[in-house]
PDB file of C-alpha atoms in Angstrom:
ATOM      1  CA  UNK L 291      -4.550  17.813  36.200  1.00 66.00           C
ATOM      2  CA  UNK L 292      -0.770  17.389  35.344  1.00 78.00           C
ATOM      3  CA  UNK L 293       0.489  19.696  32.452  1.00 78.00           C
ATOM      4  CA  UNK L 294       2.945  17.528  30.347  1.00 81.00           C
ATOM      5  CA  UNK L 295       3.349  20.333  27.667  1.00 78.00           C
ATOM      6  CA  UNK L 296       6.753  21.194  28.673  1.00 85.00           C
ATOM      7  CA  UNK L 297       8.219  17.897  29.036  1.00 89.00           C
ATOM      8  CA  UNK L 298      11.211  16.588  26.529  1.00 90.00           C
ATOM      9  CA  UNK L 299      12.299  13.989  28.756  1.00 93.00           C
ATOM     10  CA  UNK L 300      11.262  11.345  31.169  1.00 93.00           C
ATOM     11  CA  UNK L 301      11.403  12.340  34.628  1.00 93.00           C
ATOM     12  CA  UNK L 302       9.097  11.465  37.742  1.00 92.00           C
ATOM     13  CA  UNK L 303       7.303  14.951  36.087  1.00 91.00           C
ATOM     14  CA  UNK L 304       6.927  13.642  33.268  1.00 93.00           C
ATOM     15  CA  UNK L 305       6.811   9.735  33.277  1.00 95.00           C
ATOM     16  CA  UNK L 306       6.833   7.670  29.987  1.00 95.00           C
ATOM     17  CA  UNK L 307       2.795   6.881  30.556  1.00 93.00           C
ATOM     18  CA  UNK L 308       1.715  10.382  30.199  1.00 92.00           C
ATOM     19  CA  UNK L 309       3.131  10.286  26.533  1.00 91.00           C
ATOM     20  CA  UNK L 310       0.444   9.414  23.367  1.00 88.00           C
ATOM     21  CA  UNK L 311       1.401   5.948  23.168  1.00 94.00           C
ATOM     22  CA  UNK L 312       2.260   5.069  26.745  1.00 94.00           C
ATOM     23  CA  UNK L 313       5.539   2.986  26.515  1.00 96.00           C
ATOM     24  CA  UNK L 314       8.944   2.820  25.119  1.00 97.00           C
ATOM     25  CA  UNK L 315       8.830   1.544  21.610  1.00 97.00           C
ATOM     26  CA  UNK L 316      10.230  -2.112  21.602  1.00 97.00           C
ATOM     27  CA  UNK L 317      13.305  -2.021  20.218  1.00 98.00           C
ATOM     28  CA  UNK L 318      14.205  -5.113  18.501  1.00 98.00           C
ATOM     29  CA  UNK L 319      10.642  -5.135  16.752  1.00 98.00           C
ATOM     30  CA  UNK L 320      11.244  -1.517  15.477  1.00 98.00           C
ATOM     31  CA  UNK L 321      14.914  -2.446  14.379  1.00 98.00           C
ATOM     32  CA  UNK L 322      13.506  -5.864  12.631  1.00 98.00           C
ATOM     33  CA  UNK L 323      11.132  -4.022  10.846  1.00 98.00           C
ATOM     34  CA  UNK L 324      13.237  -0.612   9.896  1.00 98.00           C
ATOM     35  CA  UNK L 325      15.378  -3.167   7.966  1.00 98.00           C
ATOM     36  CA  UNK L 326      13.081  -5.326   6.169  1.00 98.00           C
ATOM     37  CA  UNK L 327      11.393  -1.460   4.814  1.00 98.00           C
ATOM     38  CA  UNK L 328      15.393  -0.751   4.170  1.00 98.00           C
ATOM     39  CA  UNK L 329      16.211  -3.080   2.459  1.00 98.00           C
ATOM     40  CA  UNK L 330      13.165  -3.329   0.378  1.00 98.00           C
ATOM     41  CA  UNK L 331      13.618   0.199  -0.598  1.00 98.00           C
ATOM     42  CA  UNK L 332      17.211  -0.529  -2.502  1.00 98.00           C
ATOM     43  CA  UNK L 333      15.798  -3.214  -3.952  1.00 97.00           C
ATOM     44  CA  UNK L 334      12.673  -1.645  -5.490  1.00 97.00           C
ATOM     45  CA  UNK L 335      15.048   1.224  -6.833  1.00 96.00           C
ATOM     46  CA  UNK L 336      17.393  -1.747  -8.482  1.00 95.00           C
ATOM     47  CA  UNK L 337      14.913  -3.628  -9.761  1.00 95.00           C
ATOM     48  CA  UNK L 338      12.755  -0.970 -10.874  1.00 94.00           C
ATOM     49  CA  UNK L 339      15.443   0.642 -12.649  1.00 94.00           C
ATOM     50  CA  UNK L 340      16.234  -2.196 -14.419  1.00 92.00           C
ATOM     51  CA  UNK L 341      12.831  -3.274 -15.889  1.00 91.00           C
ATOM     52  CA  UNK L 342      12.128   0.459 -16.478  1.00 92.00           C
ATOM     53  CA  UNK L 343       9.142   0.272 -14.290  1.00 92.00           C
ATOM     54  CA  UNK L 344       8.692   3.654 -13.247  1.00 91.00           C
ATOM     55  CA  UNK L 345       5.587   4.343 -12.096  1.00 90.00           C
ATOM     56  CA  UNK L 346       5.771   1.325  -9.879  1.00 93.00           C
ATOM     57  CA  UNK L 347       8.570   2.709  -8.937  1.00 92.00           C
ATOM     58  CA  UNK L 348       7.326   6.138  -7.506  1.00 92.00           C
ATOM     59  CA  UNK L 349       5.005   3.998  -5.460  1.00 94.00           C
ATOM     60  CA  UNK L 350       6.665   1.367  -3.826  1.00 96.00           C
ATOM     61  CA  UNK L 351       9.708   3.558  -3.438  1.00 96.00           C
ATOM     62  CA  UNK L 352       8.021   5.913  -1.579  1.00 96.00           C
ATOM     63  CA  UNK L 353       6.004   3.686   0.117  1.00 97.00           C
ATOM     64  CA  UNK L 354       8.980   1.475   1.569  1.00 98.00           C
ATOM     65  CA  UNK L 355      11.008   4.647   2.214  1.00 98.00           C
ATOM     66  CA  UNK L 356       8.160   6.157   4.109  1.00 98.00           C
ATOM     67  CA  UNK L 357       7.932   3.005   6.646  1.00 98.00           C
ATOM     68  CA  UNK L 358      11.625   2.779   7.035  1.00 98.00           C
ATOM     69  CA  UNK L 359      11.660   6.622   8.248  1.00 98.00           C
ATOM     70  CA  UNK L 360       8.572   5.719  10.258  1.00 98.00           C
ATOM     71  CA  UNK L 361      10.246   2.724  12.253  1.00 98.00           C
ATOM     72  CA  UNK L 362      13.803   4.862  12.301  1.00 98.00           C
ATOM     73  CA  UNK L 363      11.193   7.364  14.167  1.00 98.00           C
ATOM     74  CA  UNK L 364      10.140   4.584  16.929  1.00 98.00           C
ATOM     75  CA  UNK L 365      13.607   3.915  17.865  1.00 98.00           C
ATOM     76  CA  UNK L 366      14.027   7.457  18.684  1.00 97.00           C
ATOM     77  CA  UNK L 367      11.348   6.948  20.653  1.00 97.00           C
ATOM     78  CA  UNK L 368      12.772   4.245  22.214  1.00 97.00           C
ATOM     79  CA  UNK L 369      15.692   6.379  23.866  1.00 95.00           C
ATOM     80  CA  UNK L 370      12.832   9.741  24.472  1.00 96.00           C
ATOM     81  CA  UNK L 371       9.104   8.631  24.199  1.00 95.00           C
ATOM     82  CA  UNK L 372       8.926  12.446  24.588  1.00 94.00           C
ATOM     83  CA  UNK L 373      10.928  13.396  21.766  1.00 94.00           C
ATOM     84  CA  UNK L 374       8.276  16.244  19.589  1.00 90.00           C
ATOM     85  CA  UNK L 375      10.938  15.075  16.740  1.00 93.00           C
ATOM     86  CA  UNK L 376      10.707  11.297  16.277  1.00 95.00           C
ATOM     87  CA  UNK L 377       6.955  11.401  17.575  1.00 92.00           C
ATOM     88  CA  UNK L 378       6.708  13.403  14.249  1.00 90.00           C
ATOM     89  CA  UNK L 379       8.360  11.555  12.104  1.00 94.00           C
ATOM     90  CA  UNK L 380       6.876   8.500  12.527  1.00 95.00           C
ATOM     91  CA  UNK L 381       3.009   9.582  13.292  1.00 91.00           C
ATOM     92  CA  UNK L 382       3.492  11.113   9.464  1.00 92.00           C
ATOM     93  CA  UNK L 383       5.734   8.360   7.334  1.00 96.00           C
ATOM     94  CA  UNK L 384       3.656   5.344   9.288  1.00 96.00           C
ATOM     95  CA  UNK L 385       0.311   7.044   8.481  1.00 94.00           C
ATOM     96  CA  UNK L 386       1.264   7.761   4.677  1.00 95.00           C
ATOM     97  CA  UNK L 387       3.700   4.780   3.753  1.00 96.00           C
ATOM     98  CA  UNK L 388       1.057   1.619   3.019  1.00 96.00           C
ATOM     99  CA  UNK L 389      -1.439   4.215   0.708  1.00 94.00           C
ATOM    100  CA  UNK L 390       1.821   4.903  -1.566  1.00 96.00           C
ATOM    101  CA  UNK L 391       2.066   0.837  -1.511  1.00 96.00           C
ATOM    102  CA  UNK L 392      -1.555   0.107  -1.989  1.00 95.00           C
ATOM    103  CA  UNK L 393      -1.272   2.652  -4.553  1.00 93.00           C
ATOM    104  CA  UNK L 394       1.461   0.012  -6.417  1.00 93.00           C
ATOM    105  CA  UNK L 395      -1.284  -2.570  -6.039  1.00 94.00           C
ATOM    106  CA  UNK L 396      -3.593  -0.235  -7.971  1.00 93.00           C
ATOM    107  CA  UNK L 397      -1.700  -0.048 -11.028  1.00 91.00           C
ATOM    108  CA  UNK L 398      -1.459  -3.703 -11.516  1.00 93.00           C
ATOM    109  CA  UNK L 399      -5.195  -4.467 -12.608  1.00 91.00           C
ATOM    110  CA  UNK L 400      -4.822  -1.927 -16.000  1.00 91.00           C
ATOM    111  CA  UNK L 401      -1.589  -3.724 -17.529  1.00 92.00           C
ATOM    112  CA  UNK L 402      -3.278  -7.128 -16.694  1.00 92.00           C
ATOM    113  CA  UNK L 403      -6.682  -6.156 -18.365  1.00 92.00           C
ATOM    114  CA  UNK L 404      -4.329  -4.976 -21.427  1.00 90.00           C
ATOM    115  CA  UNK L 405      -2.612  -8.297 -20.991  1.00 88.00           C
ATOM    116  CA  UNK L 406      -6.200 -10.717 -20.866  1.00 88.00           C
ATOM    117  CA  UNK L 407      -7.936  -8.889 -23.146  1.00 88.00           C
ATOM    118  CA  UNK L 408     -10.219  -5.279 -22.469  1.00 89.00           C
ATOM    119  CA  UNK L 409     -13.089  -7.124 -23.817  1.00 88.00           C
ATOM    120  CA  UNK L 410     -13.519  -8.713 -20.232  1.00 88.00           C
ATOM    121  CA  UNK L 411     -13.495  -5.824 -18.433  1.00 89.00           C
ATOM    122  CA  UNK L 412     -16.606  -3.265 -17.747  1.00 85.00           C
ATOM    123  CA  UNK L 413     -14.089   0.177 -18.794  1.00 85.00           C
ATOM    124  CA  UNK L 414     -11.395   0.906 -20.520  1.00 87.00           C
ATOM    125  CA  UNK L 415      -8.120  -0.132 -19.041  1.00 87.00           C
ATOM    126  CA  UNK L 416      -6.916   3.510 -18.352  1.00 84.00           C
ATOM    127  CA  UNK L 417      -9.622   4.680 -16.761  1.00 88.00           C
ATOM    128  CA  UNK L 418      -8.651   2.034 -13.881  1.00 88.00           C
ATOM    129  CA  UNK L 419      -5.434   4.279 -13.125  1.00 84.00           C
ATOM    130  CA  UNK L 420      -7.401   7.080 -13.420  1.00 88.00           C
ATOM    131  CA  UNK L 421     -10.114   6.170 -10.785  1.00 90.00           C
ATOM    132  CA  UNK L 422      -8.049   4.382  -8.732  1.00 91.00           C
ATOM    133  CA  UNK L 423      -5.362   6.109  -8.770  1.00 90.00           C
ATOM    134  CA  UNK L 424      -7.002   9.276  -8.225  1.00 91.00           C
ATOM    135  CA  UNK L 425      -8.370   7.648  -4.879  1.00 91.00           C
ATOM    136  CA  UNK L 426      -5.201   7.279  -3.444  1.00 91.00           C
ATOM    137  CA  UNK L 427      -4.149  10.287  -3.741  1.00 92.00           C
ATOM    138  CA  UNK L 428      -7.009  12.416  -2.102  1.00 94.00           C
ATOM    139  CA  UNK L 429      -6.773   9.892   0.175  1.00 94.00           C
ATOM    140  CA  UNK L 430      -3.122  10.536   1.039  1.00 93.00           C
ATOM    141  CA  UNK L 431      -3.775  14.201   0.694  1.00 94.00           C
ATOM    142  CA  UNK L 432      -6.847  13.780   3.404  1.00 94.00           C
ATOM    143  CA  UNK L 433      -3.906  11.679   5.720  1.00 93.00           C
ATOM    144  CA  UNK L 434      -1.042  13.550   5.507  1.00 92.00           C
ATOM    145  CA  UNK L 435      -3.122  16.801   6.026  1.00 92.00           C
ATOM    146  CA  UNK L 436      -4.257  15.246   9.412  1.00 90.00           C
ATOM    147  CA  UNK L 437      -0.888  14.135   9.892  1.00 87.00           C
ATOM    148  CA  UNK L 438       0.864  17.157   9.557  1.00 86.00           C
ATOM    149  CA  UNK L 439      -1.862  18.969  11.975  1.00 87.00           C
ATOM    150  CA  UNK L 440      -1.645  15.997  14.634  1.00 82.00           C
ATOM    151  CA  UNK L 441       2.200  16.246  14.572  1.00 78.00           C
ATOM    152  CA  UNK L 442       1.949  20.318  14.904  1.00 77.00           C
ATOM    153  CA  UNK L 443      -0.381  19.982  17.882  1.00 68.00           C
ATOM    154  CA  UNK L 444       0.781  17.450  19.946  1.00 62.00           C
ATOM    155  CA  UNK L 445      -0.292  19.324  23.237  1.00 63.00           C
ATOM    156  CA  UNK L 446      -3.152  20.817  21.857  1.00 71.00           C
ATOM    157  CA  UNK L 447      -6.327  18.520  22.224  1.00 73.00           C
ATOM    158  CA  UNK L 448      -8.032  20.707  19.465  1.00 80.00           C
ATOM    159  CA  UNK L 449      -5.491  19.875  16.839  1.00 82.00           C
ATOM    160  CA  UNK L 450      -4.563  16.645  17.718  1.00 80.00           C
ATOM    161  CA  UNK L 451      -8.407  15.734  17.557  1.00 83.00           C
ATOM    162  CA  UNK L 452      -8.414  17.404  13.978  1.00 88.00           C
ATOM    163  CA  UNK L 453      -6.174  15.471  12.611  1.00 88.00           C
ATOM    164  CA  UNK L 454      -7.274  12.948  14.391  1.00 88.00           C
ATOM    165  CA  UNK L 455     -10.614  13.289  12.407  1.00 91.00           C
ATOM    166  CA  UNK L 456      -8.968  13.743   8.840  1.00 93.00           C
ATOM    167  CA  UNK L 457      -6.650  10.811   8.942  1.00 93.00           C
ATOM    168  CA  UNK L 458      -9.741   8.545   9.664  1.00 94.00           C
ATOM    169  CA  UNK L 459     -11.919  10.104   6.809  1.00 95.00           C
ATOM    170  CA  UNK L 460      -8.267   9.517   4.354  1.00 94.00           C
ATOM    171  CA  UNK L 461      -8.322   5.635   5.485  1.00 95.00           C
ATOM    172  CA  UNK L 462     -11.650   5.316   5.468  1.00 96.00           C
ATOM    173  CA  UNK L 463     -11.906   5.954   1.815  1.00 95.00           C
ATOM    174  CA  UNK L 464      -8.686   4.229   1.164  1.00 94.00           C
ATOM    175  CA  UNK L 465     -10.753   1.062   2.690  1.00 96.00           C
ATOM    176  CA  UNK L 466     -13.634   1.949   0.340  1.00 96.00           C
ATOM    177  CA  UNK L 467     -11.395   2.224  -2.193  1.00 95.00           C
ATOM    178  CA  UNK L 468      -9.546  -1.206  -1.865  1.00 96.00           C
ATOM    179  CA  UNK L 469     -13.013  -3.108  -1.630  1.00 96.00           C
ATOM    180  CA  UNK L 470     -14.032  -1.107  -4.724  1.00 95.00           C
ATOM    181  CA  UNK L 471     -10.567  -2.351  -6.156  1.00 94.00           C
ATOM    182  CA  UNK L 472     -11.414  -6.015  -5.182  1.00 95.00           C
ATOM    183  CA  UNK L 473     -14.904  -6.095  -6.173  1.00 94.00           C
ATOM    184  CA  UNK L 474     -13.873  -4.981  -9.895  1.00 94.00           C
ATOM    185  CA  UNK L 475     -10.803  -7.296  -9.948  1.00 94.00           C
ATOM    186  CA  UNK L 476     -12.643 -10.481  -8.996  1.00 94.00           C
ATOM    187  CA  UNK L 477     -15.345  -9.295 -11.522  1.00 93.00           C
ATOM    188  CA  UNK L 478     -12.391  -9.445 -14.081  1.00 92.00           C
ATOM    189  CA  UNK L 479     -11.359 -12.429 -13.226  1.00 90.00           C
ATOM    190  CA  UNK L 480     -13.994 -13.966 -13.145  1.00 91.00           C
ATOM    191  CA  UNK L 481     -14.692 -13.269 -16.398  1.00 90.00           C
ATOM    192  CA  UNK L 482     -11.217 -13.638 -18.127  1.00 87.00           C
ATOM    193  CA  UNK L 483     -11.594 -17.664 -16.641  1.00 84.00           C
ATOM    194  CA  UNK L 484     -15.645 -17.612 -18.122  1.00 84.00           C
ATOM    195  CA  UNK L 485     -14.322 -17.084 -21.227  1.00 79.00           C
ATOM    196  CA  UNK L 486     -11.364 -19.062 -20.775  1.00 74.00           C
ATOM    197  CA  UNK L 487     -13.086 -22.217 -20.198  1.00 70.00           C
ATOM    198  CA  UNK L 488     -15.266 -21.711 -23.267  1.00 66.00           C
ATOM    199  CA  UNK L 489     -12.383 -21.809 -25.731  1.00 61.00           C
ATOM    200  CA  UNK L 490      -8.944 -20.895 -24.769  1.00 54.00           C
ATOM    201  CA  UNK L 491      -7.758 -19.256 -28.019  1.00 49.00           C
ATOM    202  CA  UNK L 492      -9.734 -16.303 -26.703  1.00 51.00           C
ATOM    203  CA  UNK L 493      -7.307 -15.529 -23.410  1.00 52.00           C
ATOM    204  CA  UNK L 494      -3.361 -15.246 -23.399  1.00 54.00           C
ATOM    205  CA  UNK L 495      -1.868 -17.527 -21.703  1.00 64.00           C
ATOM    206  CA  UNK L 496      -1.405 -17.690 -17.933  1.00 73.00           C
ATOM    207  CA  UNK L 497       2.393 -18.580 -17.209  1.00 82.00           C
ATOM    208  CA  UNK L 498       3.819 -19.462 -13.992  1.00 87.00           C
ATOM    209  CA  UNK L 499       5.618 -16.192 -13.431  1.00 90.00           C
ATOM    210  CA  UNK L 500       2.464 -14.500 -13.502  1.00 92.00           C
ATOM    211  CA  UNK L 501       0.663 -16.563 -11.476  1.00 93.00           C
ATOM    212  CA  UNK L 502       3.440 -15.910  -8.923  1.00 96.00           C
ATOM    213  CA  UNK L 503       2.993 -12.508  -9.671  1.00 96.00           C
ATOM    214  CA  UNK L 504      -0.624 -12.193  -9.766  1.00 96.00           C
ATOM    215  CA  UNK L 505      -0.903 -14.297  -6.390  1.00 96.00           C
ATOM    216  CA  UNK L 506       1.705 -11.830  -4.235  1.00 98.00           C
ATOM    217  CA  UNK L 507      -0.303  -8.950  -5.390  1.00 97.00           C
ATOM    218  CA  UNK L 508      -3.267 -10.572  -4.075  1.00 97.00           C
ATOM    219  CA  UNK L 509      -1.448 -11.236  -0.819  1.00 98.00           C
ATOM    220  CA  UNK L 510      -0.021  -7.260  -0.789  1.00 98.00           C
ATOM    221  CA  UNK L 511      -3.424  -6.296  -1.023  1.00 97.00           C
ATOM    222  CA  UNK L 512      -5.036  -8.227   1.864  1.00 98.00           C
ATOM    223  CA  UNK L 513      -2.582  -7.364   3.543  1.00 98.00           C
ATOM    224  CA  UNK L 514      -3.116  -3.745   3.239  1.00 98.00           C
ATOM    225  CA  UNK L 515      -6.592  -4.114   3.317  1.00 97.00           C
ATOM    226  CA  UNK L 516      -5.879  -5.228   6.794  1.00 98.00           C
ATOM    227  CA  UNK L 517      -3.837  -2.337   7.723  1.00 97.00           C
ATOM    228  CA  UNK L 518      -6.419  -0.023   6.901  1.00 96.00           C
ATOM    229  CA  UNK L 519      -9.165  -1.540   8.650  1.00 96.00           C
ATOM    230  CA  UNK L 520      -7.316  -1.747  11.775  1.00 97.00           C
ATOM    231  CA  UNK L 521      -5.907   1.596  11.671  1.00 95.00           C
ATOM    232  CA  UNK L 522      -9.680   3.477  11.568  1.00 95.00           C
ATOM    233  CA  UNK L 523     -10.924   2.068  15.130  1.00 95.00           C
ATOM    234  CA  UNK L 524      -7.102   2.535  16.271  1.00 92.00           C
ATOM    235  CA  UNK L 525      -7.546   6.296  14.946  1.00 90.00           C
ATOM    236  CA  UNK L 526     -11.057   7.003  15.596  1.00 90.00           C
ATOM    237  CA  UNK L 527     -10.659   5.924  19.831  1.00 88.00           C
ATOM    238  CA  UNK L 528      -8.920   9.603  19.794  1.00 84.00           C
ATOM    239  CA  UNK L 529      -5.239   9.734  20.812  1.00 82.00           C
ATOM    240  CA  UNK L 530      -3.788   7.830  24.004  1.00 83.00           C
ATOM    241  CA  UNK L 531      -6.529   5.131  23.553  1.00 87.00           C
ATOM    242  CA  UNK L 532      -6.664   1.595  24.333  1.00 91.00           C
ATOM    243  CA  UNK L 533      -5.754   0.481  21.165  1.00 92.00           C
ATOM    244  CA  UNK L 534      -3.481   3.217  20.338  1.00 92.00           C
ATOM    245  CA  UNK L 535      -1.249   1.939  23.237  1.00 94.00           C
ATOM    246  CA  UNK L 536      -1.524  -1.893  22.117  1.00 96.00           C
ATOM    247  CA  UNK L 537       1.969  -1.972  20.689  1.00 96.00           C
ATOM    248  CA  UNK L 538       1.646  -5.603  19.945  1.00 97.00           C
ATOM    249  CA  UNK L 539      -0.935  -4.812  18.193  1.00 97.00           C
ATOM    250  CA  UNK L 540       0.501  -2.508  16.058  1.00 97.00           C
ATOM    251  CA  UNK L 541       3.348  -4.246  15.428  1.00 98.00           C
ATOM    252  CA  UNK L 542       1.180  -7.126  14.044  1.00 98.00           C
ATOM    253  CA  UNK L 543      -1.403  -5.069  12.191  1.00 97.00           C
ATOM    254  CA  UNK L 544       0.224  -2.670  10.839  1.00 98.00           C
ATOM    255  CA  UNK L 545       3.950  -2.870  10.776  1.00 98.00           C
ATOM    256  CA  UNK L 546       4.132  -6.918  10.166  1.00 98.00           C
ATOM    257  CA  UNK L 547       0.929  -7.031   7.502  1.00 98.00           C
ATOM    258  CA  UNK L 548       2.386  -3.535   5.831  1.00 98.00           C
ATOM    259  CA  UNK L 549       5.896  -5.084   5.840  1.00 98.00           C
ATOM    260  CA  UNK L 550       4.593  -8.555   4.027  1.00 98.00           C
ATOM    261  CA  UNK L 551       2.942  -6.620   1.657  1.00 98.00           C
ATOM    262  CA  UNK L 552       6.743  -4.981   0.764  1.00 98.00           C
ATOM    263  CA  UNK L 553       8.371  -8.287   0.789  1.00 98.00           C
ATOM    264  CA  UNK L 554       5.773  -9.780  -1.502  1.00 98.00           C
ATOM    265  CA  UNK L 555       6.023  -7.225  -3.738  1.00 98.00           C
ATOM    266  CA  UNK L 556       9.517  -6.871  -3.615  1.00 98.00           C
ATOM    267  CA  UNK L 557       9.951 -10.920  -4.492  1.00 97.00           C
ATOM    268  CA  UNK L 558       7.276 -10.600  -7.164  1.00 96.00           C
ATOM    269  CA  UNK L 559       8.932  -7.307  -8.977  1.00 96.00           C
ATOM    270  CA  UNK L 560       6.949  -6.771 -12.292  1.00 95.00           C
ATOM    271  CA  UNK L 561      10.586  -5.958 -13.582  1.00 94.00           C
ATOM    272  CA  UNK L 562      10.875  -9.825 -14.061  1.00 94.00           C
ATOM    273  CA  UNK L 563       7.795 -11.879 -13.084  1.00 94.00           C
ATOM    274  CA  UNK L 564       5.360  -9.020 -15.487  1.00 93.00           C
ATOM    275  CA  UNK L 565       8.057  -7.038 -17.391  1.00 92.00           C
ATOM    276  CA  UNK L 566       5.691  -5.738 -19.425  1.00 89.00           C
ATOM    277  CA  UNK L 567       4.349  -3.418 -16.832  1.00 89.00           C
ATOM    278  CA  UNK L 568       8.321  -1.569 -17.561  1.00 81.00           C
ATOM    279  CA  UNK L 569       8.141   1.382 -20.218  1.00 69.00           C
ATOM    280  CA  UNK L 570      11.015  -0.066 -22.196  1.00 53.00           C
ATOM    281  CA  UNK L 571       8.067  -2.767 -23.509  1.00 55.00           C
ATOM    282  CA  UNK L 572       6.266  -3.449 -25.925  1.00 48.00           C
ATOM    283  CA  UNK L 573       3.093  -4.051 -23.909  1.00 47.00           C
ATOM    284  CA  UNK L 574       0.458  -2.202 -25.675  1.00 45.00           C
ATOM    285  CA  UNK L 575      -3.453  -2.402 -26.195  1.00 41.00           C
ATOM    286  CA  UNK L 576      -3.334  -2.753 -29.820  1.00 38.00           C
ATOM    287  CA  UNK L 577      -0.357  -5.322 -29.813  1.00 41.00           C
ATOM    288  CA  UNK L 578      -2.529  -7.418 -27.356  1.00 41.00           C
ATOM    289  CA  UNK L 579      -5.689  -7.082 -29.445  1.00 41.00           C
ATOM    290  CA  UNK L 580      -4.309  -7.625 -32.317  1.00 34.00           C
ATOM    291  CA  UNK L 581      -2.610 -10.804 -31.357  1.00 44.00           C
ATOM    292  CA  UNK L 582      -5.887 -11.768 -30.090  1.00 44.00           C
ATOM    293  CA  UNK L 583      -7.561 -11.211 -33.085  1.00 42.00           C
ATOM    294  CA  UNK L 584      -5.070 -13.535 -35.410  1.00 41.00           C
ATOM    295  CA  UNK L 585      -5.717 -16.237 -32.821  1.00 45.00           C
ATOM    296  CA  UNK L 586      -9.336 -15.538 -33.150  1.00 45.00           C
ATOM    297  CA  UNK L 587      -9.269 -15.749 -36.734  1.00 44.00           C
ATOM    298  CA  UNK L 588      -7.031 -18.792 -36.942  1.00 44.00           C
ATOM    299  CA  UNK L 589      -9.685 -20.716 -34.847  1.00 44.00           C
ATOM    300  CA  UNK L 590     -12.812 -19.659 -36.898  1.00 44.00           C
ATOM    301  CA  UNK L 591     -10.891 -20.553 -40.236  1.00 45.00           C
ATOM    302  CA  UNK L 592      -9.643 -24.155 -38.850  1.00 46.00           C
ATOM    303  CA  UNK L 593     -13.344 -24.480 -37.905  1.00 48.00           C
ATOM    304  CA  UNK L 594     -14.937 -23.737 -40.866  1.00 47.00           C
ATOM    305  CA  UNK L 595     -12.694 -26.649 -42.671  1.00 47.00           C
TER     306      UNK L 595
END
């Protein structure tokens, strides 16, 4: 058997299918997509600075900068699918980016339970970051730990199979995680528009910037949902698999889905469709409460005259 574990280069010793994935990255799909994560990444940081939104922020910052290293990675690879440099680079940002954006989606559901009302919801609205939250990141932990092994052992099958291992376990929670994450959310839902139909004094009201909102969240998260799902057979078939060298198909499922989750919640910045998420507001619990209680009031008096 052929030992590629001195090869930098493609030669006739070392030819471009004896690498992990098997090809040259396409170039035009890797450039289209490096620039959409680009130039999401300045705007998060402009918007985000502007509504105050910080914690977003750290998330979708990191998240969009992580898949716009990832993608500057596969052009590399383009010019030297043996590069040990770019093969790095990307294997590690592509792996990581989409948790630090799914972990965006995460904190949406507290500030909108503080918005419609905690009395709707089965816990308290902080213990949603903290569960959910706190999923992400042992999840990332769990992937960029296999990551960071699978990128230090790229000619050892040992390694590479260990990391192999650990990034599956990281998305396969993150996938457990995001159904959890659904399952709670449509609960919550479900019950904010229960209660709505029976009087509608007892729910703020719904405008159509935060229906927007709400609704590119929802796409985000499907879309990462996706990602994930893909990514664990794509993993789990052990590296240089079928799938693994379906660039199509990774361009589709992971870097189109991931990057329409970025655009969607790039166009549908909290900052000015849910400004309240931003630390410079005056979104709290007891403001919301409060406010519902007047309105409460106000419909029990007019109904007792």
């Amino acid at each position: 058997m052929p030992d590629y574990s001195t090869c930098t280069s493609v030669t006739p010793q070392c030819p471009v299918s004896a690498t992990t994935y098997g090809y040259y990255p396409n170039l035009p799909g890797n450039i289209i997509l490096s620039v959409v994560f680009g130039l999401c990444t300045i705007a998060q940081l402009g918007l985000s600075i502007k509504g105050r939104t910080w914690t977003w922020l750290a998330g979708l910052l990191i998240g969009c900068g992580l898949e716009f290293a990832g993608y500057i990675g596969r052009i590399l690879m383009h010019s030297n699918p043996w590069s040990q440099n770019a093969f790095r680079l990307q294997i590690i940002t592509l792996i990581l980016g989409p948790s630090f954006i799914a972990a965006g989606v995460d904190l949406t559901l507290k500030h909108l339970v503080i918005h419609f009302g905690k009395q709707y919801s089965l816990i308290k609205p902080a213990l949603y970051t903290w569960l959910f939250i706190g999923f992400d990141i042992f999840s990332i932990l769990l992937q960029a730990a296999g990551g960071g092994i699978a990128a230090a052992g790229e000619t050892n099958v040992d390694l590479l199979n260990t990391g192999d291992h650990l990034i599956v376990a990281g998305i396969a929670l993150q996938v457990a995680q995001l159904v959890a994450f659904g399952v709670v959310s449509v609960y919550y839902g479900f019950n904010v528009y229960r209660h709505q139909k029976a009087g509608p004094a007892r729910v703020s009201k719904v405008s159509g910037g935060l229906i927007y909102f709400m609704s590119m969240v929802a796409v985000a998260y499907v879309c990462i949902l996706i990602r994930c799902v893909y990514r664990i057979p794509e993993m789990a078939g052990g590296w240089g698999s079928g799938l693994q060298r379906d660039e199509t198909l990774f361009l589709v499922l992971d870097g189109a889905v991931v990057a329409i989750a970025a655009i969607a919640l790039t166009l549908a910045h909290p900052a000015i469709f849910f400004p309240v998420m931003g630390n410079g507001q005056s979104h709290s619990q007891s403001n919301v409460e409060i406010k519902s209680e007047r309105e409460n009031g106000m419909t029990e008096e007019s109904d007792t005259h």
